[in-house]
Amino acid sequence: MSSTNIYENLPLKKLNSDDSSKTRNGQNSEVKQKKRKSTPDIQKVSPQNNIPKKPKSSRSISEMFFNRNLEHADNADRESEENLTSGGEKIDAEESCKKVQSTPTSTLDDGYESCNSTPLVSGRAKPIKHHNNQTSNIVLTCTLRKKDLHVQLEEDEKGYESFILSTSSSQAGEADSDSPNVPDESRETWSSGADFLLSIIGFAVDLANVWRFPYLCYKNGGGAFLVPYTLMLVFGAVPLFYMELILGQFNRQGPISLWRICPLFKGVGFCAVLVAFYVSFYYNVIIAWALYFLGTSFTPDLPWLHCNNTWNTGKCWESMLPGTSNVTVKAPIFNDTTPTNRHTPASEFFHRAVLEMQWSDGLHEMGYPKWQLVLCLMLVYVMLYISLFKGVKSSGKVVWVTATMPYVVLTILLIRGLMLPGSGMGISYYLKPELSKLRETQVWVDAAVQIFYSVGAGFGVHLSYASYNTFHNNCFRDCIVTTAVNCFTSFFSGFVIFTYLGFMSYKQGVHISTVATEGPGLVFQVYPEAVATLPGSHFWSMLFFFMLIMLGLDSAMGGLECVITGLMDEYTTFFKTRKHSREIFTLGVIIVSFSVALINVTPGGIYTFNLFDTYSAGISLLCSALFEAIAVSWFYGLDRFTQDVEAMIGSKPGLYWRICWKFISPTFIIMVVLFGLLNPQPLKYNDYLYPRWAEWVGWGLALSSIIMIPLVGVLQLIKTEGTLKEKLAISITPVEEHEEIRRSKLVSRFKAKHWLFV
């Protein structure tokens, strides 16, 4: 669009040499008498009435709503007029152009530099040719501020609705410029949309996709397990995942400070940050174990292949040696009453050589950290710091490797596994449907828990990542792509795992149920033993553990990024006044997490590891996601939330999303929580049964994050001024509406219309 089209309707006064003296002598007094000339006034003083009359409907918005800024604008105009001159043919015309009346434009800047925005023009003199041959020079000064005008639909006490124009924005975080939590324009963003997409894929696709889903699918009816898994995915996890992306992208704040939209639930953000921090205490230890296995894969002989090592016991059983007949070798005995009387070399290597569990009898005898594992753990945290200390600019580049390499490795391992004897039998057990399993409640609970933890809703990580998006990024597309990739990875990794489990079953001459397992036992005992007898076993071993490290690193980065972003955004006033605050604070978070994680690399560390794994992200994570869904869909309001979505991507979410957000997803979480509370399982690791006090410690760890939700809510009510009704109204209303509520005493969230909207 040319400049002529933009400004052609502006009532501009034409100046020529004849009235230059009048302009010079009367300009100052005229400005003092009138702040802005109306359209008729300009036409009266104009020597030529060839300017079309300006329609009433196109009257300048600045004239109507920005009177408070006119005096400041006039001062700016006078400064510009004194400093700028234009080159005309006559000296008199040149002098007359030094004093020009500026007129504000009537086109509004939408705040995002779109094609509908008025370009800000200030301090430039552009010649405009009129019907006569004289040259006129006009100085245009636009005083509109970016993101300054807000149209809001309000309802009075009689039920009448009207549009209100104000100088505040509906976007959370822009209303109060003095607030320490307001996002500034300098907030960094992803270098590209692919960086963000790979980051959320990398966090969602983690070790659980490899070591938990395949076993659950086998245990709960094979292909039949996909029925409850898909239903829980569609109606439970995906809507919550989409909600987090919307919240982060629209508000451009971390998981704590974004609760300006509903201050009563600010504790949900603290809960999510604590859960993510607790998970880092043990999750990074898994990566350290994988790093240790990767290092030992470079030795001439893989140490988990034979029983002639110093850590082996008399129960060690070499069942996978090349050429061993699976008929003459005695298989281990597995049943419900008799413990296993044989140990594989891989099992003893993991428990006795890596963890050194033989030096600890339980939590009462922890021992000292193993220095080799300490070095591995330190290296993991160094890699995390390098990836995080510069924010998304650095982590966005790392995920190009960590998020893509596992698929290359899984494909290579699958091709090799399909060539092994017994692989077909393993795949058949993996997929064989048992529809009778669908009648068992535990199958549905397993499906719900697996997909919920796999997607990663409730951690606040997706929310933190989305806060670095551009405002109009298509987060709906990112949600669908990430979910599809996550489910595909889980299903695909099952083929890889069960080809090798079928091979182990064939070599040992036992049923596949005796070798099928989940968790660390699968990736650090079963799988290493399976690849140990393959030609080029060192290569396959290095490839597998490199894949584990890549899967773990991007998930670990996401958890710590949630902690860093959440706290730095909440206390932004403190951090902005300090140089290199991001680098220093990231280092502090890394040091604290590393210090706590050291307890998991002691001889008794496997017991604390299992304790953290059970309680740090169990019931507390579910509560975080539950109250997040309730706060957004009920208190903040689906009406307002759908408008936020439309402002970002151009269309409102459909009825399916709204029903899931308000009813189905919270109900689904409540059912899982109740089942877990009503059917508690005793805490144990292998044959070690945890003492009663250890379970209380675990529940204390879980409650330490959950308690933040009611605690912060109560503190919010206490510090809010006013009556109890006013306190509640302010606490459940976005911050930018607080001033209006105190003035008008009208609270839309106290009306049935707000709560019944779907």
PDB file of N, CA, C and O in Angstrom, residues 290-346:
ATOM      1  N   ALA A 290      23.618 -44.411  31.723  1.00  0.00           N
ATOM      2  CA  ALA A 290      23.806 -44.688  30.294  1.00  0.00           C
ATOM      3  C   ALA A 290      25.181 -44.244  29.829  1.00  0.00           C
ATOM      4  O   ALA A 290      25.826 -44.917  29.001  1.00  0.00           O
ATOM      5  N   LEU A 291      25.665 -43.122  30.357  1.00  0.00           N
ATOM      6  CA  LEU A 291      27.000 -42.641  30.000  1.00  0.00           C
ATOM      7  C   LEU A 291      28.072 -43.607  30.494  1.00  0.00           C
ATOM      8  O   LEU A 291      29.073 -43.851  29.804  1.00  0.00           O
ATOM      9  N   TYR A 292      27.864 -44.178  31.677  1.00  0.00           N
ATOM     10  CA  TYR A 292      28.812 -45.156  32.218  1.00  0.00           C
ATOM     11  C   TYR A 292      28.835 -46.411  31.340  1.00  0.00           C
ATOM     12  O   TYR A 292      29.911 -46.950  31.020  1.00  0.00           O
ATOM     13  N   PHE A 293      27.652 -46.893  30.940  1.00  0.00           N
ATOM     14  CA  PHE A 293      27.582 -48.056  30.048  1.00  0.00           C
ATOM     15  C   PHE A 293      28.215 -47.745  28.701  1.00  0.00           C
ATOM     16  O   PHE A 293      28.862 -48.619  28.094  1.00  0.00           O
ATOM     17  N   LEU A 294      28.027 -46.527  28.205  1.00  0.00           N
ATOM     18  CA  LEU A 294      28.639 -46.145  26.939  1.00  0.00           C
ATOM     19  C   LEU A 294      30.157 -46.191  27.038  1.00  0.00           C
ATOM     20  O   LEU A 294      30.836 -46.662  26.117  1.00  0.00           O
ATOM     21  N   GLY A 295      30.699 -45.732  28.151  1.00  0.00           N
ATOM     22  CA  GLY A 295      32.152 -45.770  28.336  1.00  0.00           C
ATOM     23  C   GLY A 295      32.690 -47.183  28.408  1.00  0.00           C
ATOM     24  O   GLY A 295      33.746 -47.487  27.819  1.00  0.00           O
ATOM     25  N   THR A 296      31.988 -48.065  29.110  1.00  0.00           N
ATOM     26  CA  THR A 296      32.452 -49.451  29.219  1.00  0.00           C
ATOM     27  C   THR A 296      32.290 -50.217  27.913  1.00  0.00           C
ATOM     28  O   THR A 296      32.891 -51.291  27.739  1.00  0.00           O
ATOM     29  N   SER A 297      31.493 -49.678  26.977  1.00  0.00           N
ATOM     30  CA  SER A 297      31.337 -50.344  25.674  1.00  0.00           C
ATOM     31  C   SER A 297      32.593 -50.247  24.829  1.00  0.00           C
ATOM     32  O   SER A 297      32.733 -50.961  23.825  1.00  0.00           O
ATOM     33  N   PHE A 298      33.535 -49.396  25.206  1.00  0.00           N
ATOM     34  CA  PHE A 298      34.784 -49.253  24.466  1.00  0.00           C
ATOM     35  C   PHE A 298      35.853 -50.241  24.934  1.00  0.00           C
ATOM     36  O   PHE A 298      36.944 -50.276  24.367  1.00  0.00           O
ATOM     37  N   THR A 299      35.574 -51.022  25.961  1.00  0.00           N
ATOM     38  CA  THR A 299      36.544 -52.013  26.446  1.00  0.00           C
ATOM     39  C   THR A 299      36.652 -53.169  25.460  1.00  0.00           C
ATOM     40  O   THR A 299      35.712 -53.429  24.689  1.00  0.00           O
ATOM     41  N   PRO A 300      37.768 -53.911  25.466  1.00  0.00           N
ATOM     42  CA  PRO A 300      37.929 -55.022  24.510  1.00  0.00           C
ATOM     43  C   PRO A 300      36.824 -56.066  24.617  1.00  0.00           C
ATOM     44  O   PRO A 300      36.346 -56.583  23.599  1.00  0.00           O
ATOM     45  N   ASP A 301      36.423 -56.405  25.829  1.00  0.00           N
ATOM     46  CA  ASP A 301      35.330 -57.356  26.043  1.00  0.00           C
ATOM     47  C   ASP A 301      34.237 -56.675  26.848  1.00  0.00           C
ATOM     48  O   ASP A 301      34.510 -56.047  27.883  1.00  0.00           O
ATOM     49  N   LEU A 302      33.006 -56.817  26.395  1.00  0.00           N
ATOM     50  CA  LEU A 302      31.895 -56.226  27.132  1.00  0.00           C
ATOM     51  C   LEU A 302      31.809 -56.866  28.515  1.00  0.00           C
ATOM     52  O   LEU A 302      31.719 -58.096  28.633  1.00  0.00           O
ATOM     53  N   PRO A 303      31.820 -56.073  29.591  1.00  0.00           N
ATOM     54  CA  PRO A 303      31.927 -56.638  30.940  1.00  0.00           C
ATOM     55  C   PRO A 303      30.675 -57.370  31.409  1.00  0.00           C
ATOM     56  O   PRO A 303      30.734 -58.071  32.425  1.00  0.00           O
ATOM     57  N   TRP A 304      29.553 -57.216  30.717  1.00  0.00           N
ATOM     58  CA  TRP A 304      28.314 -57.884  31.144  1.00  0.00           C
ATOM     59  C   TRP A 304      28.039 -59.157  30.330  1.00  0.00           C
ATOM     60  O   TRP A 304      26.926 -59.651  30.296  1.00  0.00           O
ATOM     61  N   LEU A 305      29.101 -59.699  29.722  1.00  0.00           N
ATOM     62  CA  LEU A 305      28.921 -60.907  28.909  1.00  0.00           C
ATOM     63  C   LEU A 305      29.327 -62.180  29.646  1.00  0.00           C
ATOM     64  O   LEU A 305      28.754 -63.253  29.396  1.00  0.00           O
ATOM     65  N   HIS A 306      30.275 -62.091  30.595  1.00  0.00           N
ATOM     66  CA  HIS A 306      30.812 -63.285  31.253  1.00  0.00           C
ATOM     67  C   HIS A 306      30.588 -63.221  32.762  1.00  0.00           C
ATOM     68  O   HIS A 306      30.299 -62.163  33.336  1.00  0.00           O
ATOM     69  N   CYS A 307      30.814 -64.379  33.395  1.00  0.00           N
ATOM     70  CA  CYS A 307      30.658 -64.507  34.851  1.00  0.00           C
ATOM     71  C   CYS A 307      32.000 -64.630  35.572  1.00  0.00           C
ATOM     72  O   CYS A 307      32.054 -65.093  36.714  1.00  0.00           O
ATOM     73  N   ASN A 308      33.108 -64.265  34.898  1.00  0.00           N
ATOM     74  CA  ASN A 308      34.435 -64.425  35.496  1.00  0.00           C
ATOM     75  C   ASN A 308      35.011 -63.116  36.014  1.00  0.00           C
ATOM     76  O   ASN A 308      36.222 -62.939  36.099  1.00  0.00           O
ATOM     77  N   ASN A 309      34.138 -62.174  36.360  1.00  0.00           N
ATOM     78  CA  ASN A 309      34.596 -60.885  36.866  1.00  0.00           C
ATOM     79  C   ASN A 309      34.595 -60.875  38.398  1.00  0.00           C
ATOM     80  O   ASN A 309      33.987 -61.732  39.043  1.00  0.00           O
ATOM     81  N   THR A 310      35.280 -59.881  38.969  1.00  0.00           N
ATOM     82  CA  THR A 310      35.413 -59.827  40.427  1.00  0.00           C
ATOM     83  C   THR A 310      34.078 -59.587  41.124  1.00  0.00           C
ATOM     84  O   THR A 310      33.918 -59.950  42.293  1.00  0.00           O
ATOM     85  N   TRP A 311      33.129 -58.980  40.453  1.00  0.00           N
ATOM     86  CA  TRP A 311      31.840 -58.685  41.085  1.00  0.00           C
ATOM     87  C   TRP A 311      30.824 -59.823  40.966  1.00  0.00           C
ATOM     88  O   TRP A 311      29.751 -59.741  41.558  1.00  0.00           O
ATOM     89  N   ASN A 312      31.143 -60.841  40.181  1.00  0.00           N
ATOM     90  CA  ASN A 312      30.176 -61.923  39.972  1.00  0.00           C
ATOM     91  C   ASN A 312      30.077 -62.833  41.194  1.00  0.00           C
ATOM     92  O   ASN A 312      31.023 -62.964  41.982  1.00  0.00           O
ATOM     93  N   THR A 313      28.938 -63.489  41.327  1.00  0.00           N
ATOM     94  CA  THR A 313      28.679 -64.435  42.415  1.00  0.00           C
ATOM     95  C   THR A 313      28.514 -65.835  41.847  1.00  0.00           C
ATOM     96  O   THR A 313      28.544 -66.043  40.622  1.00  0.00           O
ATOM     97  N   GLY A 314      28.310 -66.779  42.740  1.00  0.00           N
ATOM     98  CA  GLY A 314      28.118 -68.157  42.297  1.00  0.00           C
ATOM     99  C   GLY A 314      26.799 -68.377  41.590  1.00  0.00           C
ATOM    100  O   GLY A 314      26.608 -69.414  40.934  1.00  0.00           O
ATOM    101  N   LYS A 315      25.893 -67.435  41.692  1.00  0.00           N
ATOM    102  CA  LYS A 315      24.597 -67.578  41.017  1.00  0.00           C
ATOM    103  C   LYS A 315      24.615 -67.043  39.594  1.00  0.00           C
ATOM    104  O   LYS A 315      23.595 -67.085  38.910  1.00  0.00           O
ATOM    105  N   CYS A 316      25.757 -66.551  39.148  1.00  0.00           N
ATOM    106  CA  CYS A 316      25.835 -65.997  37.796  1.00  0.00           C
ATOM    107  C   CYS A 316      25.654 -67.110  36.765  1.00  0.00           C
ATOM    108  O   CYS A 316      26.265 -68.190  36.875  1.00  0.00           O
ATOM    109  N   TRP A 317      24.865 -66.837  35.747  1.00  0.00           N
ATOM    110  CA  TRP A 317      24.473 -67.867  34.770  1.00  0.00           C
ATOM    111  C   TRP A 317      24.665 -67.311  33.367  1.00  0.00           C
ATOM    112  O   TRP A 317      23.979 -66.390  32.949  1.00  0.00           O
ATOM    113  N   GLU A 318      25.668 -67.882  32.637  1.00  0.00           N
ATOM    114  CA  GLU A 318      25.967 -67.411  31.285  1.00  0.00           C
ATOM    115  C   GLU A 318      25.054 -68.121  30.302  1.00  0.00           C
ATOM    116  O   GLU A 318      25.382 -69.175  29.763  1.00  0.00           O
ATOM    117  N   SER A 319      23.917 -67.515  30.044  1.00  0.00           N
ATOM    118  CA  SER A 319      22.922 -68.161  29.188  1.00  0.00           C
ATOM    119  C   SER A 319      23.007 -67.728  27.741  1.00  0.00           C
ATOM    120  O   SER A 319      22.423 -68.364  26.874  1.00  0.00           O
ATOM    121  N   MET A 320      23.724 -66.649  27.447  1.00  0.00           N
ATOM    122  CA  MET A 320      23.684 -66.084  26.103  1.00  0.00           C
ATOM    123  C   MET A 320      24.996 -66.216  25.353  1.00  0.00           C
ATOM    124  O   MET A 320      25.227 -65.515  24.387  1.00  0.00           O
ATOM    125  N   LEU A 321      25.899 -67.120  25.815  1.00  0.00           N
ATOM    126  CA  LEU A 321      27.161 -67.287  25.104  1.00  0.00           C
ATOM    127  C   LEU A 321      26.925 -67.851  23.717  1.00  0.00           C
ATOM    128  O   LEU A 321      26.043 -68.684  23.513  1.00  0.00           O
ATOM    129  N   PRO A 322      27.703 -67.430  22.723  1.00  0.00           N
ATOM    130  CA  PRO A 322      27.537 -67.951  21.365  1.00  0.00           C
ATOM    131  C   PRO A 322      27.732 -69.458  21.329  1.00  0.00           C
ATOM    132  O   PRO A 322      28.656 -70.002  21.942  1.00  0.00           O
ATOM    133  N   GLY A 323      26.837 -70.138  20.654  1.00  0.00           N
ATOM    134  CA  GLY A 323      26.944 -71.578  20.504  1.00  0.00           C
ATOM    135  C   GLY A 323      26.333 -72.370  21.631  1.00  0.00           C
ATOM    136  O   GLY A 323      26.338 -73.592  21.600  1.00  0.00           O
ATOM    137  N   THR A 324      25.809 -71.712  22.644  1.00  0.00           N
ATOM    138  CA  THR A 324      25.200 -72.429  23.753  1.00  0.00           C
ATOM    139  C   THR A 324      23.885 -73.039  23.310  1.00  0.00           C
ATOM    140  O   THR A 324      23.063 -72.380  22.683  1.00  0.00           O
ATOM    141  N   SER A 325      23.692 -74.274  23.637  1.00  0.00           N
ATOM    142  CA  SER A 325      22.435 -74.944  23.292  1.00  0.00           C
ATOM    143  C   SER A 325      21.391 -74.601  24.332  1.00  0.00           C
ATOM    144  O   SER A 325      21.603 -74.764  25.520  1.00  0.00           O
ATOM    145  N   ASN A 326      20.253 -74.147  23.870  1.00  0.00           N
ATOM    146  CA  ASN A 326      19.220 -73.775  24.810  1.00  0.00           C
ATOM    147  C   ASN A 326      18.472 -74.992  25.364  1.00  0.00           C
ATOM    148  O   ASN A 326      17.513 -74.851  26.093  1.00  0.00           O
ATOM    149  N   VAL A 327      18.918 -76.213  25.010  1.00  0.00           N
ATOM    150  CA  VAL A 327      18.298 -77.419  25.566  1.00  0.00           C
ATOM    151  C   VAL A 327      19.060 -77.900  26.781  1.00  0.00           C
ATOM    152  O   VAL A 327      18.487 -78.337  27.774  1.00  0.00           O
ATOM    153  N   THR A 328      20.398 -77.824  26.754  1.00  0.00           N
ATOM    154  CA  THR A 328      21.200 -78.366  27.847  1.00  0.00           C
ATOM    155  C   THR A 328      21.414 -77.374  28.978  1.00  0.00           C
ATOM    156  O   THR A 328      21.747 -77.759  30.079  1.00  0.00           O
ATOM    157  N   VAL A 329      21.254 -76.071  28.691  1.00  0.00           N
ATOM    158  CA  VAL A 329      21.482 -75.067  29.721  1.00  0.00           C
ATOM    159  C   VAL A 329      20.255 -74.969  30.610  1.00  0.00           C
ATOM    160  O   VAL A 329      19.129 -74.911  30.141  1.00  0.00           O
ATOM    161  N   LYS A 330      20.496 -74.985  31.919  1.00  0.00           N
ATOM    162  CA  LYS A 330      19.404 -74.899  32.874  1.00  0.00           C
ATOM    163  C   LYS A 330      18.865 -73.475  32.909  1.00  0.00           C
ATOM    164  O   LYS A 330      19.605 -72.524  33.108  1.00  0.00           O
ATOM    165  N   ALA A 331      17.571 -73.337  32.715  1.00  0.00           N
ATOM    166  CA  ALA A 331      16.941 -72.025  32.738  1.00  0.00           C
ATOM    167  C   ALA A 331      16.642 -71.611  34.169  1.00  0.00           C
ATOM    168  O   ALA A 331      16.443 -72.454  35.034  1.00  0.00           O
ATOM    169  N   PRO A 332      16.608 -70.308  34.434  1.00  0.00           N
ATOM    170  CA  PRO A 332      16.282 -69.852  35.785  1.00  0.00           C
ATOM    171  C   PRO A 332      14.825 -70.146  36.124  1.00  0.00           C
ATOM    172  O   PRO A 332      13.981 -70.273  35.240  1.00  0.00           O
ATOM    173  N   ILE A 333      14.562 -70.269  37.396  1.00  0.00           N
ATOM    174  CA  ILE A 333      13.217 -70.592  37.863  1.00  0.00           C
ATOM    175  C   ILE A 333      12.505 -69.302  38.252  1.00  0.00           C
ATOM    176  O   ILE A 333      12.986 -68.549  39.088  1.00  0.00           O
ATOM    177  N   PHE A 334      11.354 -69.038  37.644  1.00  0.00           N
ATOM    178  CA  PHE A 334      10.554 -67.869  37.966  1.00  0.00           C
ATOM    179  C   PHE A 334       9.164 -68.326  38.392  1.00  0.00           C
ATOM    180  O   PHE A 334       8.480 -69.028  37.647  1.00  0.00           O
ATOM    181  N   ASN A 335       8.767 -67.993  39.605  1.00  0.00           N
ATOM    182  CA  ASN A 335       7.386 -68.215  40.023  1.00  0.00           C
ATOM    183  C   ASN A 335       7.052 -67.238  41.132  1.00  0.00           C
ATOM    184  O   ASN A 335       7.863 -66.410  41.514  1.00  0.00           O
ATOM    185  N   ASP A 336       5.858 -67.339  41.674  1.00  0.00           N
ATOM    186  CA  ASP A 336       5.389 -66.360  42.652  1.00  0.00           C
ATOM    187  C   ASP A 336       5.940 -66.602  44.048  1.00  0.00           C
ATOM    188  O   ASP A 336       5.889 -65.715  44.888  1.00  0.00           O
ATOM    189  N   THR A 337       6.421 -67.798  44.346  1.00  0.00           N
ATOM    190  CA  THR A 337       6.833 -68.106  45.718  1.00  0.00           C
ATOM    191  C   THR A 337       8.327 -68.274  45.881  1.00  0.00           C
ATOM    192  O   THR A 337       8.866 -68.063  46.958  1.00  0.00           O
ATOM    193  N   THR A 338       9.020 -68.629  44.827  1.00  0.00           N
ATOM    194  CA  THR A 338      10.456 -68.881  44.921  1.00  0.00           C
ATOM    195  C   THR A 338      11.220 -67.793  44.194  1.00  0.00           C
ATOM    196  O   THR A 338      10.937 -67.507  43.035  1.00  0.00           O
ATOM    197  N   PRO A 339      12.185 -67.162  44.821  1.00  0.00           N
ATOM    198  CA  PRO A 339      12.964 -66.133  44.129  1.00  0.00           C
ATOM    199  C   PRO A 339      13.841 -66.751  43.048  1.00  0.00           C
ATOM    200  O   PRO A 339      14.102 -67.949  43.037  1.00  0.00           O
ATOM    201  N   THR A 340      14.287 -65.932  42.145  1.00  0.00           N
ATOM    202  CA  THR A 340      15.146 -66.410  41.068  1.00  0.00           C
ATOM    203  C   THR A 340      16.454 -66.950  41.644  1.00  0.00           C
ATOM    204  O   THR A 340      17.112 -66.290  42.437  1.00  0.00           O
ATOM    205  N   ASN A 341      16.813 -68.161  41.245  1.00  0.00           N
ATOM    206  CA  ASN A 341      18.035 -68.759  41.783  1.00  0.00           C
ATOM    207  C   ASN A 341      19.222 -68.597  40.852  1.00  0.00           C
ATOM    208  O   ASN A 341      20.279 -69.143  41.105  1.00  0.00           O
ATOM    209  N   ARG A 342      19.044 -67.859  39.756  1.00  0.00           N
ATOM    210  CA  ARG A 342      20.151 -67.571  38.844  1.00  0.00           C
ATOM    211  C   ARG A 342      20.129 -66.098  38.473  1.00  0.00           C
ATOM    212  O   ARG A 342      19.074 -65.491  38.368  1.00  0.00           O
ATOM    213  N   HIS A 343      21.323 -65.538  38.277  1.00  0.00           N
ATOM    214  CA  HIS A 343      21.454 -64.149  37.853  1.00  0.00           C
ATOM    215  C   HIS A 343      22.196 -64.112  36.524  1.00  0.00           C
ATOM    216  O   HIS A 343      23.172 -64.847  36.335  1.00  0.00           O
ATOM    217  N   THR A 344      21.769 -63.269  35.626  1.00  0.00           N
ATOM    218  CA  THR A 344      22.478 -63.109  34.364  1.00  0.00           C
ATOM    219  C   THR A 344      23.702 -62.220  34.584  1.00  0.00           C
ATOM    220  O   THR A 344      23.750 -61.422  35.532  1.00  0.00           O
ATOM    221  N   PRO A 345      24.730 -62.324  33.727  1.00  0.00           N
ATOM    222  CA  PRO A 345      25.905 -61.446  33.862  1.00  0.00           C
ATOM    223  C   PRO A 345      25.536 -59.966  33.785  1.00  0.00           C
ATOM    224  O   PRO A 345      26.112 -59.147  34.500  1.00  0.00           O
ATOM    225  N   ALA A 346      24.566 -59.616  32.923  1.00  0.00           N
ATOM    226  CA  ALA A 346      24.156 -58.214  32.793  1.00  0.00           C
ATOM    227  C   ALA A 346      23.493 -57.714  34.067  1.00  0.00           C
ATOM    228  O   ALA A 346      23.696 -56.568  34.485  1.00  0.00           O
TER     229      ALA A 346
END
